[in-house]
XYZ file of N, CA, C and O in Angstrom:
304
model
N -10.553 -1.911 13.938
C -9.628 -1.411 13.043
C -8.049 -1.642 14.046
O -7.501 -1.243 13.533
N -8.064 -1.994 15.492
C -7.450 -1.983 16.201
C -6.680 -3.353 15.963
O -5.668 -3.222 15.434
N -7.038 -4.417 15.147
C -6.519 -5.324 14.860
C -5.618 -4.951 13.517
O -4.864 -5.615 13.288
N -6.489 -4.183 12.622
C -5.341 -4.098 11.833
C -3.898 -3.011 11.977
O -3.141 -3.076 11.002
N -4.575 -2.383 12.781
C -3.118 -1.366 13.832
C -1.876 -2.293 13.990
O -0.717 -1.860 14.331
N -2.588 -3.377 14.496
C -1.215 -4.487 14.919
C -0.530 -4.986 14.421
O 1.092 -5.406 14.585
N -0.884 -4.926 12.851
C -0.082 -5.728 11.605
C 1.042 -4.641 11.541
O 1.087 -3.805 10.541
N 2.585 -4.905 12.430
C 3.609 -3.954 11.947
C 3.979 -4.062 10.564
O 4.648 -3.107 10.031
N 3.866 -5.238 10.417
C 4.521 -5.047 8.770
C 3.911 -4.772 7.622
O 5.043 -4.171 6.590
N 2.834 -4.298 7.788
C 2.105 -4.199 6.562
C 2.051 -2.667 6.972
O 2.041 -1.571 5.782
N 2.322 -2.104 8.005
C 2.119 -0.515 8.813
C 3.402 -0.390 7.820
O 3.563 0.639 7.539
N 4.341 -0.827 7.834
C 6.092 -0.156 7.738
C 5.762 -0.573 5.990
O 6.557 0.382 5.265
N 4.702 -1.515 5.149
C 5.103 -1.650 3.952
C 4.100 -0.423 3.325
O 4.570 -0.045 2.179
N 3.133 -0.274 4.182
C 2.297 1.620 3.986
C 3.075 2.650 3.803
O 2.772 3.405 2.779
N 3.935 3.120 4.771
C 5.308 3.673 4.664
C 6.044 3.825 3.730
O 6.473 4.838 3.214
N 6.535 2.386 3.505
C 7.758 2.916 2.113
C 6.932 2.921 1.221
O 7.305 3.967 -0.076
N 5.823 2.320 0.543
C 4.785 3.013 -0.296
C 4.509 4.157 -0.658
O 4.094 5.160 -1.349
N 4.340 4.818 0.670
C 3.580 6.340 0.966
C 4.919 6.957 0.246
O 4.711 8.247 -0.137
N 6.238 6.838 0.778
C 7.436 7.389 0.489
C 7.603 7.395 -0.950
O 8.486 7.975 -1.310
N 8.400 6.023 -1.411
C 8.379 5.781 -2.753
C 7.555 6.548 -3.765
O 8.135 6.909 -4.767
N 5.994 6.879 -3.747
C 5.276 7.049 -4.816
C 5.806 8.498 -5.085
O 6.206 8.545 -5.842
N 5.948 9.514 -4.088
C 6.618 10.427 -4.337
C 7.578 10.854 -5.084
O 8.045 11.682 -5.928
N 8.641 9.854 -4.621
C 9.838 10.330 -4.881
C 10.159 9.679 -6.314
O 11.060 10.258 -6.967
N 9.598 8.582 -6.707
C 9.678 7.927 -7.710
C 9.214 9.295 -8.782
O 9.948 9.569 -10.205
N 8.140 9.874 -8.590
C 7.525 10.625 -9.274
C 8.248 11.623 -9.333
O 8.593 12.305 -10.514
N 8.853 12.360 -8.634
C 10.076 13.624 -8.546
C 10.831 13.341 -9.264
O 11.794 13.759 -9.979
N 11.341 11.986 -9.248
C 12.662 11.059 -9.663
C 12.802 11.532 -11.246
O 13.768 11.854 -11.848
N 11.376 10.921 -11.650
C 11.245 10.989 -13.069
C 10.653 12.231 -13.651
O 11.349 12.351 -14.764
N 10.675 13.072 -12.938
C 10.458 14.469 -13.236
C 12.027 15.100 -13.282
O 11.925 15.796 -14.388
N 12.882 15.074 -12.446
C 14.304 15.485 -12.621
C 14.593 15.102 -14.252
O 15.504 15.281 -14.766
N 14.335 13.768 -14.252
C 15.207 13.115 -15.454
C 14.484 13.508 -16.793
O 15.141 13.555 -18.001
N 13.568 14.251 -16.901
C 12.494 14.324 -17.862
C 11.903 13.356 -18.528
O 11.340 13.606 -19.323
N 11.619 12.114 -17.585
C 10.667 11.363 -17.892
C 9.297 11.475 -17.677
O 8.437 10.325 -17.605
N 8.909 12.820 -17.058
C 7.819 12.750 -16.940
C 6.257 13.506 -17.767
O 6.959 14.092 -18.182
N 4.999 13.039 -17.170
C 4.359 13.961 -18.241
C 3.957 14.810 -16.903
O 3.154 15.721 -18.033
N 4.548 15.722 -16.023
C 3.949 16.581 -15.245
C 2.409 16.845 -15.210
O 1.689 18.047 -15.592
N 1.851 15.321 -15.230
C 0.306 16.015 -14.821
C -0.055 16.105 -13.530
O -1.324 16.686 -13.072
N 0.859 16.029 -12.506
C 0.338 16.698 -10.991
C 1.433 17.413 -10.372
O 2.363 17.657 -10.689
N 0.428 18.493 -9.695
C 1.204 19.212 -8.997
C 1.938 18.777 -7.695
O 1.888 17.793 -7.343
N 2.943 19.354 -6.917
C 3.852 18.957 -6.203
C 2.733 18.489 -4.980
O 2.877 17.154 -4.476
N 1.708 19.146 -4.757
C 0.900 18.995 -3.287
C -0.178 17.738 -4.205
O -0.381 17.083 -3.103
N -0.428 17.606 -5.184
C -1.233 16.300 -5.185
C -0.439 15.163 -5.615
O -0.522 13.903 -4.708
N 0.672 15.193 -5.258
C 1.678 13.663 -5.893
C 1.652 13.622 -4.216
O 1.825 12.422 -3.995
N 1.726 14.611 -3.357
C 2.509 13.985 -2.191
C 1.033 13.438 -1.548
O 0.725 12.210 -0.958
N 0.058 14.229 -1.479
C -1.428 13.661 -1.549
C -1.587 11.897 -1.868
O -2.351 11.366 -1.125
N -1.246 11.886 -3.163
C -1.164 10.776 -4.097
C -0.792 9.643 -3.469
O -1.038 8.497 -2.949
N 0.790 10.065 -2.673
C 1.585 9.376 -1.885
C 0.820 8.865 -0.705
O 1.282 7.694 -0.669
N 0.167 9.567 -0.228
C -0.380 9.450 1.272
C -1.348 8.600 0.851
O -1.689 6.920 1.629
N -2.452 8.832 0.238
C -3.472 7.796 0.122
C -2.776 6.289 -1.054
O -3.755 5.049 -0.221
N -2.143 6.345 -2.058
C -1.591 5.341 -1.890
C -1.096 3.996 -1.105
O -1.157 3.179 -0.695
N -0.354 4.648 -0.264
C 0.320 4.148 1.015
C -0.813 3.948 2.209
O -0.759 2.454 2.448
N -2.091 4.715 2.138
C -2.868 4.121 3.590
C -3.480 3.011 2.565
O -3.625 1.905 3.103
N -4.225 3.062 1.301
C -4.645 1.814 0.818
C -4.129 0.578 0.137
O -4.313 -0.556 0.991
N -2.954 0.671 0.438
C -1.888 -0.454 0.240
C -1.915 -0.730 2.033
O -2.014 -1.966 2.369
N -1.644 -0.079 2.960
C -1.339 -0.890 4.404
C -3.110 -1.314 4.696
O -3.283 -2.475 5.425
N -3.838 -0.692 4.138
C -5.826 -1.543 4.586
C -5.426 -2.412 3.804
O -6.200 -3.824 4.768
N -5.407 -2.855 2.740
C -5.768 -4.078 1.701
C -4.644 -4.912 2.208
O -4.952 -6.549 2.710
N -3.422 -5.016 2.573
C -2.164 -5.624 2.993
C -2.165 -6.025 3.915
O -2.787 -7.687 4.591
N -3.094 -5.286 5.547
C -3.304 -6.146 6.895
C -4.407 -6.787 6.694
O -4.670 -7.467 7.696
N -5.754 -6.340 6.015
C -6.403 -6.784 5.642
C -6.434 -8.288 5.166
O -7.245 -9.277 5.757
N -5.769 -8.573 4.306
C -5.339 -9.854 3.720
C -4.621 -10.770 4.609
O -4.802 -12.011 4.379
N -3.675 -10.500 5.412
C -3.202 -10.932 6.291
C -3.836 -11.665 7.438
O -3.327 -12.527 8.091
N -4.775 -11.077 7.710
C -5.507 -11.794 8.447
C -6.049 -13.047 7.946
O -6.551 -13.904 9.214
N -6.341 -13.095 6.853
C -6.636 -14.597 6.419
C -5.853 -15.211 5.968
O -6.026 -16.815 5.252
N -4.317 -14.909 6.125
C -3.854 -16.167 5.394
C -3.033 -17.134 6.120
O -3.081 -18.273 5.025
N -3.359 -17.460 7.119
C -3.262 -18.776 7.786
C -4.606 -19.801 7.523
O -4.746 -21.056 8.345
N -5.481 -19.353 7.292
C -6.927 -20.082 6.813
C -7.305 -21.101 5.985
O -6.435 -20.731 5.159
N -7.774 -22.116 6.535
C -7.565 -23.290 5.912
C -8.997 -22.852 4.475
O -9.695 -22.839 4.425
N -8.341 -22.719 2.881
C -9.542 -22.779 2.181
C -10.485 -23.997 1.223
O -10.885 -23.823 0.906
N -9.579 -24.840 1.470
C -9.312 -26.161 0.869
C -10.806 -26.874 1.107
O -11.062 -26.846 2.281
N -11.828 -26.785 0.130
C -12.838 -27.881 0.748
C -12.707 -28.977 1.463
O -11.722 -29.944 0.962
N -13.317 -29.686 2.556
C -12.571 -30.920 3.618
C -13.191 -32.248 2.309
O -12.519 -32.929 2.628
N -13.717 -32.178 1.515
C -13.527 -32.931 0.604
C -12.446 -33.714 -0.287
O -12.206 -34.819 -0.499
N -11.484 -32.807 -0.461
C -10.482 -32.487 -1.213
C -8.790 -32.597 -0.368
O -7.603 -32.698 -1.088
N -9.299 -32.656 0.893
C -8.334 -32.483 1.786
C -7.624 -33.672 1.858
O -8.319 -34.783 1.851
N -6.401 -33.711 1.852
C -5.398 -35.322 1.997
C -5.260 -35.296 3.538
O -4.645 -35.306 3.789
């Protein structure tokens, strides 16, 4: 878990997603384009959970981005 927290780029992206989710939802609500299926607290909680999931998966995938996945028989 400490290794995942060291990835600052994924952490910043996760915070951005956590902030944008409720902003977009409330903005759509102000424009009248929302289906109003969530309360305000559900929207904030959903944004927090979405940001956390985004951060976790992005930092997990970034651990393996520099690994070689081509089979040795096909390397040139």
